[in-house]
């Protein structure tokens, strides 16, 4: 059963999502060579909690120890912030953040360059971000989940890159992870039908090399099997009668 949200619940998610979007703006400002991922985590937690009623969604979720997932270079998702992980010029870092506000979760990830990065990496980031918007464009009443994945994957392939298949987007709201799963590949007109009030996290994870992944011994960090770089862009989106509405942006 897909959980549909009322217009009022969607407004609440947009309020939480705006806090999340401003947290990303704080991250963008803070990311520079020499800063550790633990310091970014501290900034994000402080910023979220400075808003009355807002708390980090990820801290404690399935036992995750931090506010942000901080995944550097070949790390795809679920990197654990650490004071020993210091960013260097040319790195990229994917910051994934969840905010719980008014009883509802929102979820958004963004990949940032640390200073100047190389052309291959910039291409990876550009293609991944544009594949997110290609997916969002399909989040319309009457379309199917497969339309989203097909659009994401087509954009990524056109860029000569590959989507990660082991990890998927998801419904989000009362829980961080709800039905349906939203893969970054698929066939048009296949999968659950999208209805007004559905709120989903669309989140392409895209690799330069192989799509294969492995999980590090910390049991969290998922990396590319070949050690090449990966990018991750994610918005929480409401399917509405007026088309897709991005909830994780500054209102
Ligand atoms: Mg996320
Ligand atoms: Mg997500």
Coordinates of N, CA and C and ligand atoms in Angstrom, one line a residue:
X1 N 0.8 -1.2 0.0 CA 0.0 0.0 0.0 C 0.9 1.3 0.0
X2 N 0.6 2.1 -1.0 CA 1.4 3.4 -1.0 C 0.7 4.4 0.0
X3 N 1.5 5.0 0.8 CA 0.9 6.0 1.7 C 0.9 7.4 1.0
X4 N -0.3 7.8 0.8 CA -0.5 9.2 0.1 C -0.6 10.2 1.2
X5 N 0.0 11.4 1.0 CA 0.0 12.5 2.0 C -1.1 13.5 1.6
X6 N -1.7 14.1 2.6 CA -2.6 15.1 2.4 C -1.9 16.4 2.0
X7 N -2.6 17.4 1.4 CA -2.0 18.6 1.0 C -1.4 19.3 2.2
X8 N -2.0 19.2 3.4 CA -1.4 19.8 4.6 C -0.1 19.1 5.0
X9 N -0.1 17.8 4.9 CA 1.2 17.0 5.2 C 2.3 17.4 4.2
X10 N 1.9 17.6 2.9 CA 2.9 18.0 1.9 C 3.5 19.4 2.3
X11 N 2.6 20.3 2.7 CA 3.1 21.6 3.2 C 4.1 21.5 4.3
X12 N 3.8 20.6 5.3 CA 4.7 20.4 6.4 C 6.0 19.8 5.9
X13 N 6.0 18.9 5.0 CA 7.2 18.3 4.4 C 8.0 19.4 3.7
X14 N 7.3 20.4 3.0 CA 8.0 21.4 2.3 C 8.7 22.4 3.3
X15 N 8.1 22.5 4.5 CA 8.8 23.3 5.6 C 10.0 22.6 6.1
X16 N 9.9 21.3 6.4 CA 11.1 20.6 6.8 C 12.1 20.5 5.7
X17 N 11.6 20.4 4.4 CA 12.5 20.3 3.3 C 13.3 21.6 3.1
X18 N 12.7 22.7 3.4 CA 13.4 24.0 3.3 C 14.5 24.1 4.3
X19 N 14.3 23.6 5.5 CA 15.3 23.5 6.5 C 16.5 22.7 6.0
X20 N 16.1 21.6 5.4 CA 17.1 20.6 4.8 C 17.9 21.4 3.7
X21 N 17.2 22.1 2.9 CA 17.9 22.8 1.8 C 18.9 23.8 2.3
X22 N 18.4 24.5 3.4 CA 19.4 25.5 3.9 C 20.6 24.8 4.6
X23 N 20.3 23.6 5.1 CA 21.5 22.9 5.7 C 22.5 22.6 4.6
X24 N 22.0 22.2 3.4 CA 22.9 22.0 2.3 C 23.7 23.3 1.9
X25 N 23.0 24.4 2.0 CA 23.7 25.7 1.7 C 24.8 25.9 2.7
X26 N 24.6 25.5 4.0 CA 25.6 25.6 5.0 C 26.8 24.7 4.7
X27 N 26.5 23.5 4.2 CA 27.5 22.5 3.8 C 28.4 23.1 2.7
X28 N 27.7 23.6 1.7 CA 28.4 24.2 0.5 C 29.4 25.3 0.9
X29 N 28.9 26.1 1.9 CA 29.8 27.2 2.4 C 31.0 26.6 3.1
X30 N 30.8 25.5 3.9 CA 31.8 25.0 4.8 C 32.8 24.1 4.1
X31 N 32.4 23.5 3.0 CA 33.3 22.5 2.4 C 34.5 23.2 1.7
X32 N 35.7 22.8 2.1 CA 36.9 23.4 1.6 C 38.0 22.4 2.0
X33 N 39.2 22.5 1.3 CA 40.3 21.6 1.7 C 40.6 21.9 3.2
X34 N 40.9 20.8 4.0 CA 41.3 20.9 5.4 C 40.2 20.7 6.4
X35 N 38.9 20.7 5.9 CA 37.8 20.5 6.9 C 37.6 18.9 6.9
X36 N 37.3 18.5 8.1 CA 37.0 17.0 8.3 C 35.5 16.8 8.1
X37 N 35.2 15.5 7.8 CA 33.7 15.2 7.6 C 33.0 15.2 9.0
X38 N 33.7 15.0 10.1 CA 33.1 15.1 11.4 C 32.7 16.6 11.7
X39 N 33.5 17.5 11.2 CA 33.2 18.9 11.4 C 32.0 19.3 10.6
X40 N 31.9 18.8 9.4 CA 30.7 19.1 8.6 C 29.4 18.5 9.3
X41 N 29.6 17.3 9.9 CA 28.5 16.7 10.6 C 28.0 17.5 11.8
X42 N 29.0 18.0 12.5 CA 28.7 18.9 13.7 C 27.9 20.1 13.2
X43 N 28.4 20.8 12.2 CA 27.7 22.0 11.7 C 26.3 21.7 11.2
X44 N 26.1 20.5 10.6 CA 24.8 20.2 10.0 C 23.8 19.9 11.2
X45 N 24.3 19.2 12.2 CA 23.4 18.9 13.3 C 23.0 20.1 14.1
X46 N 24.0 21.0 14.3 CA 23.7 22.2 15.0 C 22.7 23.1 14.3
X47 N 22.9 23.2 12.9 CA 22.1 24.0 12.1 C 20.6 23.4 12.1
X48 N 20.5 22.1 11.9 CA 19.1 21.6 11.9 C 18.4 21.8 13.2
X49 N 19.1 21.5 14.3 CA 18.5 21.7 15.7 C 18.3 23.1 16.1
X50 N 18.9 24.1 15.3 CA 18.6 25.5 15.6 C 17.2 25.9 15.2
X51 N 16.5 25.0 14.4 CA 15.1 25.3 14.0 C 14.2 24.5 14.9
X52 N 13.3 25.3 15.6 CA 12.4 24.6 16.5 C 11.6 23.5 15.9
X53 N 11.7 22.3 16.6 CA 10.9 21.2 16.1 C 11.6 20.3 15.1
X54 N 12.8 20.7 14.6 CA 13.6 20.0 13.6 C 14.7 19.1 14.2
X55 N 14.8 17.9 13.8 CA 15.9 17.0 14.3 C 16.4 16.2 13.1
X56 N 17.7 15.8 13.2 CA 18.2 15.0 12.1 C 17.6 13.6 12.0
X57 N 17.2 13.2 10.8 CA 16.5 11.9 10.6 C 17.4 10.7 10.8
X58 N 18.7 10.9 10.3 CA 19.6 9.7 10.2 C 20.2 9.3 11.5
X59 N 20.4 10.2 12.4 CA 21.1 9.9 13.7 C 20.3 8.8 14.4
X60 N 20.9 7.7 14.6 CA 20.2 6.6 15.3 C 19.3 5.7 14.4
X61 N 19.1 6.1 13.1 CA 18.3 5.3 12.2 C 19.0 4.1 11.8
X62 N 18.5 2.9 12.1 CA 19.2 1.6 11.9 C 20.5 1.6 12.6
X63 N 20.7 2.5 13.6 CA 22.0 2.5 14.3 C 23.0 3.4 13.7
X64 N 22.7 4.2 12.6 CA 23.7 5.1 12.0 C 24.1 6.2 13.1
X65 N 25.4 6.5 13.2 CA 25.8 7.3 14.3 C 25.8 8.8 14.1
X66 N 25.4 9.3 12.9 CA 25.6 10.7 12.6 C 24.5 11.4 11.9
X67 N 24.5 12.7 11.8 CA 23.5 13.5 11.1 C 23.6 13.4 9.6
X68 N 24.8 13.4 9.1 CA 25.0 13.3 7.6 C 25.7 12.0 7.3
X69 N 25.4 11.6 6.1 CA 26.3 10.6 5.4 C 27.2 11.4 4.6
X70 N 28.5 11.1 4.8 CA 29.6 11.9 4.1 C 30.4 10.9 3.3
X71 N 30.2 10.9 2.0 CA 30.8 9.9 1.1 C 31.8 10.5 0.2
X72 N 33.1 10.2 0.3 CA 34.1 10.9 -0.5 C 34.6 10.1 -1.6
X73 N 34.7 10.7 -2.8 CA 35.3 10.1 -4.0 C 34.7 8.8 -4.4
X74 N 35.4 7.7 -4.1 CA 34.8 6.4 -4.6 C 33.7 5.8 -3.7
X75 N 33.5 6.5 -2.6 CA 32.4 6.2 -1.7 C 31.1 6.6 -2.3
X76 N 30.1 5.7 -2.4 CA 28.9 6.0 -3.0 C 27.9 6.6 -2.0
X77 N 27.6 5.9 -1.0 CA 26.7 6.4 0.1 C 27.1 5.8 1.4
X78 N 26.5 6.4 2.5 CA 26.6 5.9 3.9 C 27.9 6.0 4.5
X79 N 28.8 6.9 4.0 CA 30.0 7.2 4.7 C 29.8 7.8 6.1
X80 N 30.5 7.3 7.0 CA 30.4 7.8 8.4 C 31.4 8.9 8.6
X81 N 30.8 10.1 9.1 CA 31.7 11.2 9.3 C 32.8 10.9 10.4
X82 N 34.0 11.4 10.1 CA 35.2 11.1 11.0 C 36.1 12.3 11.0
X83 N 36.7 12.5 12.2 CA 37.6 13.6 12.4 C 38.9 13.3 11.6
X84 N 39.1 12.0 11.3 CA 40.3 11.6 10.6 C 40.2 11.8 9.0
X85 N 38.9 12.0 8.6 CA 38.7 12.1 7.2 C 38.7 13.6 6.8
X86 N 39.8 14.1 6.3 CA 40.0 15.5 6.0 C 40.0 15.7 4.5
X87 N 39.1 16.6 4.1 CA 39.0 16.8 2.6 C 40.2 17.5 2.0
X88 N 40.5 17.1 0.8 CA 41.6 17.6 0.1 C 41.2 18.3 -1.3
X89 N 41.9 19.2 -1.7 CA 41.7 19.9 -3.0 C 41.5 18.8 -4.1
X90 N 40.4 18.9 -4.9 CA 40.1 18.0 -6.0 C 39.2 16.8 -5.6
X91 N 39.0 16.6 -4.3 CA 38.0 15.6 -3.8 C 36.6 16.0 -4.2
X92 N 35.7 15.0 -4.2 CA 34.3 15.3 -4.2 C 33.7 14.6 -2.9
X93 N 32.6 15.2 -2.4 CA 32.0 14.7 -1.3 C 30.5 14.7 -1.5
X94 N 29.8 13.6 -1.3 CA 28.4 13.5 -1.3 C 27.9 13.6 0.1
X95 N 27.0 14.6 0.3 CA 26.5 14.8 1.6 C 25.0 14.5 1.6
X96 N 24.6 13.5 2.3 CA 23.2 13.0 2.4 C 22.6 13.4 3.7
X97 N 21.4 14.1 3.7 CA 20.8 14.6 4.9 C 19.4 14.3 5.0
X98 N 18.9 14.0 6.2 CA 17.4 13.8 6.4 C 17.0 14.7 7.6
X99 N 15.8 15.3 7.4 CA 15.3 16.2 8.4 C 13.9 15.6 8.8
X100 N 13.7 15.6 10.2 CA 12.4 15.2 10.7 C 11.8 16.4 11.3
X101 N 10.6 16.7 10.8 CA 9.9 18.0 11.2 C 8.4 17.8 11.1
X102 N 7.7 18.2 12.2 CA 6.2 18.0 12.1 C 5.8 16.6 11.9
X103 N 6.6 15.7 12.4 CA 6.2 14.3 12.2 C 6.5 13.6 10.9
X104 N 7.2 14.3 10.0 CA 7.5 13.9 8.7 C 8.9 14.0 8.3
X105 N 9.4 13.1 7.5 CA 10.8 13.1 7.1 C 11.0 13.7 5.7
X106 N 12.1 14.4 5.4 CA 12.5 14.7 4.0 C 14.0 14.2 3.9
X107 N 14.4 14.1 2.7 CA 15.7 13.4 2.4 C 16.3 14.0 1.1
X108 N 17.5 14.5 1.2 CA 18.2 15.1 0.1 C 19.7 15.0 0.2
X109 N 20.3 14.6 -1.0 CA 21.7 14.5 -1.0 C 22.3 15.3 -2.2
X110 N 23.5 15.8 -2.0 CA 24.2 16.6 -3.0 C 25.6 16.3 -3.1
X111 N 26.2 16.3 -4.2 CA 27.7 16.1 -4.3 C 28.4 17.4 -4.6
X112 N 29.4 17.7 -3.8 CA 30.1 18.9 -3.9 C 31.6 18.7 -4.3
X113 N 32.2 19.6 -5.1 CA 33.6 19.5 -5.3 C 34.3 20.3 -4.2
X114 N 35.5 19.8 -3.8 CA 36.3 20.5 -2.8 C 37.3 21.3 -3.6
X115 N 37.2 22.6 -3.7 CA 38.0 23.4 -4.5 C 37.8 23.0 -6.0
X116 N 38.9 23.0 -6.8 CA 38.8 22.6 -8.2 C 39.0 21.1 -8.4
X117 N 38.1 20.5 -9.2 CA 38.3 19.1 -9.5 C 38.5 18.9 -11.0
X118 N 38.8 17.7 -11.4 CA 39.1 17.4 -12.8 C 37.9 17.4 -13.7
X119 N 38.1 17.4 -15.0 CA 37.0 17.4 -16.0 C 36.1 16.2 -15.9
X120 N 36.7 15.0 -15.8 CA 36.0 13.8 -15.7 C 35.0 13.8 -14.5
X121 N 35.5 14.3 -13.4 CA 34.6 14.4 -12.2 C 33.5 15.5 -12.4
X122 N 33.9 16.6 -13.0 CA 32.8 17.6 -13.3 C 31.7 17.0 -14.2
X123 N 32.1 16.2 -15.2 CA 31.2 15.6 -16.1 C 30.3 14.6 -15.3
X124 N 30.9 13.9 -14.4 CA 30.1 12.9 -13.5 C 29.1 13.7 -12.7
X125 N 29.5 14.8 -12.1 CA 28.5 15.6 -11.3 C 27.4 16.2 -12.2
X126 N 27.8 16.7 -13.3 CA 26.8 17.4 -14.2 C 25.7 16.3 -14.7
X127 N 26.2 15.2 -15.1 CA 25.3 14.1 -15.6 C 24.4 13.6 -14.5
X128 N 25.0 13.4 -13.3 CA 24.2 12.9 -12.2 C 23.1 13.9 -11.8
X129 N 23.5 15.1 -11.7 CA 22.5 16.2 -11.4 C 21.4 16.3 -12.4
X130 N 21.8 16.2 -13.7 CA 20.7 16.4 -14.7 C 19.9 15.1 -14.8
X131 N 20.4 14.0 -14.5 CA 19.6 12.7 -14.4 C 18.6 12.8 -13.3
X132 N 18.9 13.5 -12.2 CA 17.9 13.7 -11.1 C 16.7 14.4 -11.7
X133 N 17.0 15.5 -12.4 CA 15.9 16.4 -12.9 C 15.1 15.7 -14.0
X134 N 15.8 14.8 -14.8 CA 15.1 14.0 -15.8 C 14.1 13.0 -15.1
X135 N 14.5 12.5 -14.0 CA 13.7 11.6 -13.2 C 12.5 12.4 -12.6
X136 N 12.8 13.5 -12.0 CA 11.7 14.3 -11.3 C 10.7 14.7 -12.4
X137 N 11.1 15.0 -13.6 CA 10.1 15.4 -14.6 C 9.1 14.3 -14.9
X138 N 9.4 13.1 -14.6 CA 8.5 12.0 -14.8 C 7.6 11.7 -13.6
X139 N 7.8 12.4 -12.5 CA 7.0 12.1 -11.3 C 5.6 12.8 -11.4
X140 N 4.8 12.2 -12.3 CA 3.5 12.8 -12.6 C 2.4 11.8 -12.4
X141 N 1.2 12.3 -12.0 CA 0.0 11.5 -11.8 C -0.2 10.7 -13.1
X142 N -0.4 9.4 -12.9 CA -0.6 8.5 -14.1 C 0.6 7.8 -14.6
X143 N 1.8 8.4 -14.4 CA 3.0 7.7 -14.8 C 3.3 6.6 -13.8
X144 N 4.3 5.8 -14.1 CA 4.7 4.7 -13.2 C 6.1 4.9 -12.7
X145 N 6.4 4.2 -11.7 CA 7.8 4.3 -11.1 C 8.8 4.0 -12.2
X146 N 8.5 3.0 -13.1 CA 9.5 2.7 -14.1 C 9.8 3.9 -15.1
X147 N 8.8 4.8 -15.2 CA 9.1 6.0 -16.1 C 10.2 6.8 -15.5
X148 N 10.3 6.9 -14.1 CA 11.3 7.7 -13.5 C 12.7 7.0 -13.7
X149 N 12.8 5.7 -13.4 CA 14.1 5.0 -13.6 C 14.5 5.0 -15.0
X150 N 13.6 4.8 -15.9 CA 14.0 4.8 -17.4 C 14.6 6.2 -17.8
X151 N 14.0 7.3 -17.3 CA 14.5 8.6 -17.7 C 15.8 8.9 -17.0
X152 N 16.0 8.5 -15.8 CA 17.3 8.6 -15.1 C 18.4 7.9 -15.9
X153 N 18.1 6.6 -16.2 CA 19.1 5.8 -16.8 C 19.5 6.2 -18.2
X154 N 18.4 6.7 -18.9 CA 18.7 7.2 -20.3 C 19.6 8.4 -20.3
X155 N 19.4 9.3 -19.3 CA 20.3 10.5 -19.3 C 21.7 10.1 -18.9
X156 N 21.8 9.1 -18.0 CA 23.2 8.7 -17.5 C 23.9 8.0 -18.7
X157 N 23.2 7.1 -19.4 CA 23.9 6.4 -20.5 C 24.3 7.4 -21.6
X158 N 23.5 8.4 -21.8 CA 23.9 9.4 -22.8 C 25.1 10.1 -22.5
X159 N 25.4 10.2 -21.1 CA 26.6 10.8 -20.7 C 27.8 9.8 -20.6
X160 N 27.6 8.5 -21.0 CA 28.6 7.6 -21.0 C 28.9 7.0 -19.6
X161 N 28.0 7.1 -18.7 CA 28.2 6.7 -17.3 C 27.2 5.6 -17.0
X162 N 27.3 5.0 -15.7 CA 26.4 3.9 -15.3 C 25.7 4.3 -14.0
X163 N 24.5 3.8 -13.9 CA 23.8 4.0 -12.6 C 24.1 2.8 -11.7
X164 N 24.1 3.0 -10.4 CA 24.2 2.0 -9.4 C 22.8 1.3 -9.3
X165 N 22.8 0.0 -9.3 CA 21.5 -0.7 -9.3 C 21.3 -1.3 -7.9
X166 N 22.3 -1.4 -7.1 CA 22.2 -2.1 -5.8 C 21.5 -1.2 -4.8
X167 N 21.3 0.1 -5.1 CA 20.7 1.0 -4.1 C 19.6 1.8 -4.9
X168 N 18.6 2.1 -4.2 CA 17.4 2.7 -4.9 C 16.8 3.9 -4.1
X169 N 16.0 4.7 -4.8 CA 15.2 5.7 -4.1 C 14.0 5.0 -3.5
X170 N 13.1 5.9 -2.9 CA 12.1 5.3 -2.0 C 11.0 6.3 -1.7
X171 N 9.9 5.8 -1.2 CA 8.9 6.6 -0.6 C 9.4 7.2 0.7
X172 N 8.9 8.4 1.1 CA 9.4 9.0 2.3 C 8.3 9.9 2.9
X173 N 8.3 10.0 4.2 CA 7.3 10.8 4.9 C 7.2 10.4 6.3
X174 N 6.2 9.6 6.7 CA 6.0 9.2 8.1 C 7.2 8.4 8.5
X175 N 7.8 7.6 7.6 CA 9.1 6.9 7.8 C 10.1 7.4 6.8
X176 N 11.3 7.2 7.1 CA 12.4 7.6 6.1 C 12.3 6.8 4.9
X177 N 12.0 5.5 5.1 CA 11.9 4.6 3.9 C 10.6 4.0 3.9
X178 N 9.8 4.3 2.9 CA 8.4 3.8 2.7 C 8.4 3.1 1.3
X179 N 7.3 2.4 1.0 CA 7.0 2.0 -0.3 C 6.7 3.2 -1.2
X180 N 6.9 3.2 -2.5 CA 7.5 2.2 -3.3 C 9.1 2.4 -3.3
X181 N 9.8 1.3 -3.7 CA 11.2 1.5 -4.1 C 11.2 2.3 -5.5
X182 N 12.2 3.1 -5.6 CA 12.3 4.0 -6.8 C 13.7 3.7 -7.4
X183 N 13.9 2.7 -8.2 CA 15.2 2.4 -8.8 C 15.6 3.4 -9.8
X184 N 16.9 3.5 -10.1 CA 17.4 4.4 -11.1 C 17.6 3.8 -12.5
X185 N 16.8 2.7 -12.7 CA 16.7 2.1 -14.0 C 15.3 1.5 -14.0
X186 N 14.8 1.2 -15.2 CA 13.5 0.6 -15.3 C 12.9 0.8 -16.7
X187 N 11.7 0.3 -16.8 CA 11.0 0.3 -18.1 C 9.8 1.3 -18.0
X188 N 9.6 2.1 -19.0 CA 8.4 3.0 -19.0 C 7.1 2.1 -18.8
X189 N 6.2 2.7 -18.1 CA 4.8 2.1 -17.9 C 4.9 0.9 -17.0
X190 N 6.0 0.6 -16.4 CA 6.1 -0.5 -15.5 C 6.2 0.0 -14.0
X191 N 5.9 -0.9 -13.1 CA 6.0 -0.6 -11.7 C 4.7 0.1 -11.2
X192 N 4.7 0.4 -9.9 CA 3.5 1.1 -9.3 C 3.2 2.4 -10.0
X193 N 1.9 2.6 -10.0 CA 1.4 3.9 -10.7 C 1.5 5.0 -9.7
X194 N 1.9 6.2 -10.2 CA 2.1 7.4 -9.3 C 0.7 8.1 -9.2
X195 N 0.4 8.4 -7.9 CA -0.8 9.1 -7.6 C -0.5 10.4 -6.9
X196 N -1.5 11.3 -7.0 CA -1.3 12.6 -6.2 C -1.2 12.3 -4.7
X197 N -0.2 12.9 -4.1 CA 0.0 12.7 -2.7 C 1.1 11.8 -2.4
X198 N 1.6 11.1 -3.4 CA 2.8 10.3 -3.2 C 4.0 11.2 -3.0
X199 N 4.8 10.9 -2.0 CA 6.1 11.6 -1.8 C 7.2 10.6 -1.8
X200 N 8.2 10.9 -2.7 CA 9.3 10.0 -3.0 C 10.6 10.7 -3.0
X201 N 11.6 9.9 -2.6 CA 13.0 10.4 -2.7 C 13.6 9.8 -4.0
X202 N 13.9 10.7 -5.0 CA 14.5 10.3 -6.2 C 16.0 10.6 -6.1
X203 N 16.8 9.5 -6.3 CA 18.2 9.7 -5.9 C 19.2 8.9 -6.8
X204 N 19.5 9.4 -8.0 CA 20.5 8.7 -8.8 C 21.9 8.7 -8.1
X205 N 22.5 7.5 -8.1 CA 23.9 7.3 -7.8 C 24.5 6.8 -9.0
X206 N 25.6 7.5 -9.5 CA 26.1 7.3 -10.8 C 27.6 7.2 -10.7
X207 N 28.2 6.2 -11.4 CA 29.6 5.8 -11.4 C 30.3 6.1 -12.7
X208 N 31.6 6.5 -12.6 CA 32.4 6.6 -13.8 C 32.8 5.3 -14.4
X209 N 33.0 4.3 -13.6 CA 33.5 3.0 -14.1 C 32.4 1.9 -13.9
X210 N 32.7 0.9 -13.2 CA 31.7 -0.2 -13.0 C 30.5 0.2 -12.1
X211 N 29.4 -0.4 -12.3 CA 28.2 -0.2 -11.5 C 28.3 -1.1 -10.2
X212 N 29.3 -2.0 -10.2 CA 29.4 -2.9 -9.0 C 29.8 -2.1 -7.8
X213 N 29.3 -2.6 -6.6 CA 29.6 -2.0 -5.4 C 30.1 -3.0 -4.4
X214 N 30.8 -2.5 -3.3 CA 31.0 -3.3 -2.2 C 30.9 -2.5 -0.9
X215 N 30.7 -3.2 0.2 CA 30.5 -2.5 1.5 C 31.8 -2.7 2.3
X216 N 32.3 -1.6 2.9 CA 33.5 -1.7 3.7 C 33.3 -2.4 5.1
X217 N 34.3 -2.7 5.8 CA 34.2 -3.5 7.0 C 33.5 -2.7 8.1
X218 N 33.3 -1.3 7.9 CA 32.6 -0.6 8.9 C 31.1 -1.0 8.8
X219 N 30.7 -1.8 7.9 CA 29.3 -2.3 7.6 C 28.4 -1.2 7.1
X220 N 28.9 0.0 6.8 CA 28.1 1.1 6.3 C 28.5 1.6 5.0
X221 N 29.8 2.0 4.9 CA 30.2 2.7 3.7 C 30.2 1.8 2.4
X222 N 29.4 2.2 1.4 CA 29.3 1.5 0.2 C 30.2 2.2 -0.8
X223 N 31.1 1.5 -1.5 CA 32.1 2.1 -2.4 C 31.9 1.4 -3.8
X224 N 32.5 2.0 -4.8 CA 32.6 1.4 -6.1 C 33.6 0.3 -6.0
X225 N 33.3 -0.8 -6.7 CA 34.1 -2.0 -6.7 C 35.5 -1.7 -7.4
X226 N 35.5 -0.8 -8.3 CA 36.8 -0.5 -9.0 C 37.5 0.7 -8.4
X227 N 37.0 1.3 -7.4 CA 37.7 2.5 -6.8 C 37.5 3.8 -7.5
X228 N 36.8 3.8 -8.6 CA 36.5 5.0 -9.4 C 35.4 5.8 -8.7
X229 N 35.3 7.1 -9.1 CA 34.4 8.0 -8.4 C 32.9 7.8 -8.7
X230 N 32.1 8.3 -7.7 CA 30.7 8.1 -7.8 C 30.0 9.5 -7.3
X231 N 28.9 9.8 -7.9 CA 28.2 11.0 -7.4 C 26.7 10.6 -7.1
X232 N 26.1 11.5 -6.3 CA 24.8 11.2 -5.7 C 24.0 12.5 -5.6
X233 N 22.9 12.6 -6.3 CA 22.0 13.8 -6.1 C 20.6 13.3 -5.8
X234 N 20.0 13.9 -4.8 CA 18.7 13.5 -4.4 C 17.8 14.6 -3.9
X235 N 16.5 14.6 -4.4 CA 15.5 15.4 -3.8 C 14.3 14.6 -3.4
X236 N 13.6 15.1 -2.4 CA 12.3 14.6 -2.0 C 11.2 15.3 -2.9
X237 N 10.4 14.6 -3.5 CA 9.4 15.2 -4.5 C 8.0 14.7 -4.2
X238 N 7.0 15.6 -4.3 CA 5.6 15.2 -4.2 C 5.0 15.1 -5.5
X239 N 4.3 14.1 -5.8 CA 3.5 14.0 -7.0 C 2.2 14.7 -6.7
X240 N 1.9 15.8 -7.5 CA 0.7 16.5 -7.3 C -0.1 16.6 -8.6
X241 N -1.3 17.1 -8.5 CA -2.2 17.3 -9.6 C -1.6 18.3 -10.6
X242 N -0.7 19.2 -10.0 CA -0.1 20.2 -10.9 C 1.3 19.8 -11.3
X243 N 1.7 18.6 -11.2 CA 3.0 18.1 -11.6 C 3.9 17.9 -10.4
X244 N 5.2 17.6 -10.7 CA 6.1 17.3 -9.6 C 6.4 18.5 -8.8
X245 N 6.5 18.4 -7.5 CA 6.9 19.5 -6.6 C 8.1 19.1 -5.8
X246 N 9.2 19.7 -6.0 CA 10.4 19.5 -5.2 C 10.2 20.1 -3.8
X247 N 10.3 19.2 -2.8 CA 10.1 19.6 -1.4 C 11.3 20.1 -0.7
X248 N 12.5 19.6 -1.2 CA 13.7 19.9 -0.5 C 14.5 21.0 -1.2
X249 N 13.8 22.1 -1.2 CA 14.5 23.3 -1.8 C 14.1 24.5 -0.9
X250 N 14.8 25.6 -1.0 CA 14.5 26.8 -0.2 C 13.2 27.3 -0.8
X251 N 12.2 27.5 0.1 CA 10.9 27.9 -0.4 C 10.9 29.3 -1.1
Ligands
LIG1 MG1 19.3 10.5 1.2
LIG2 MG1 17.0 8.6 0.2

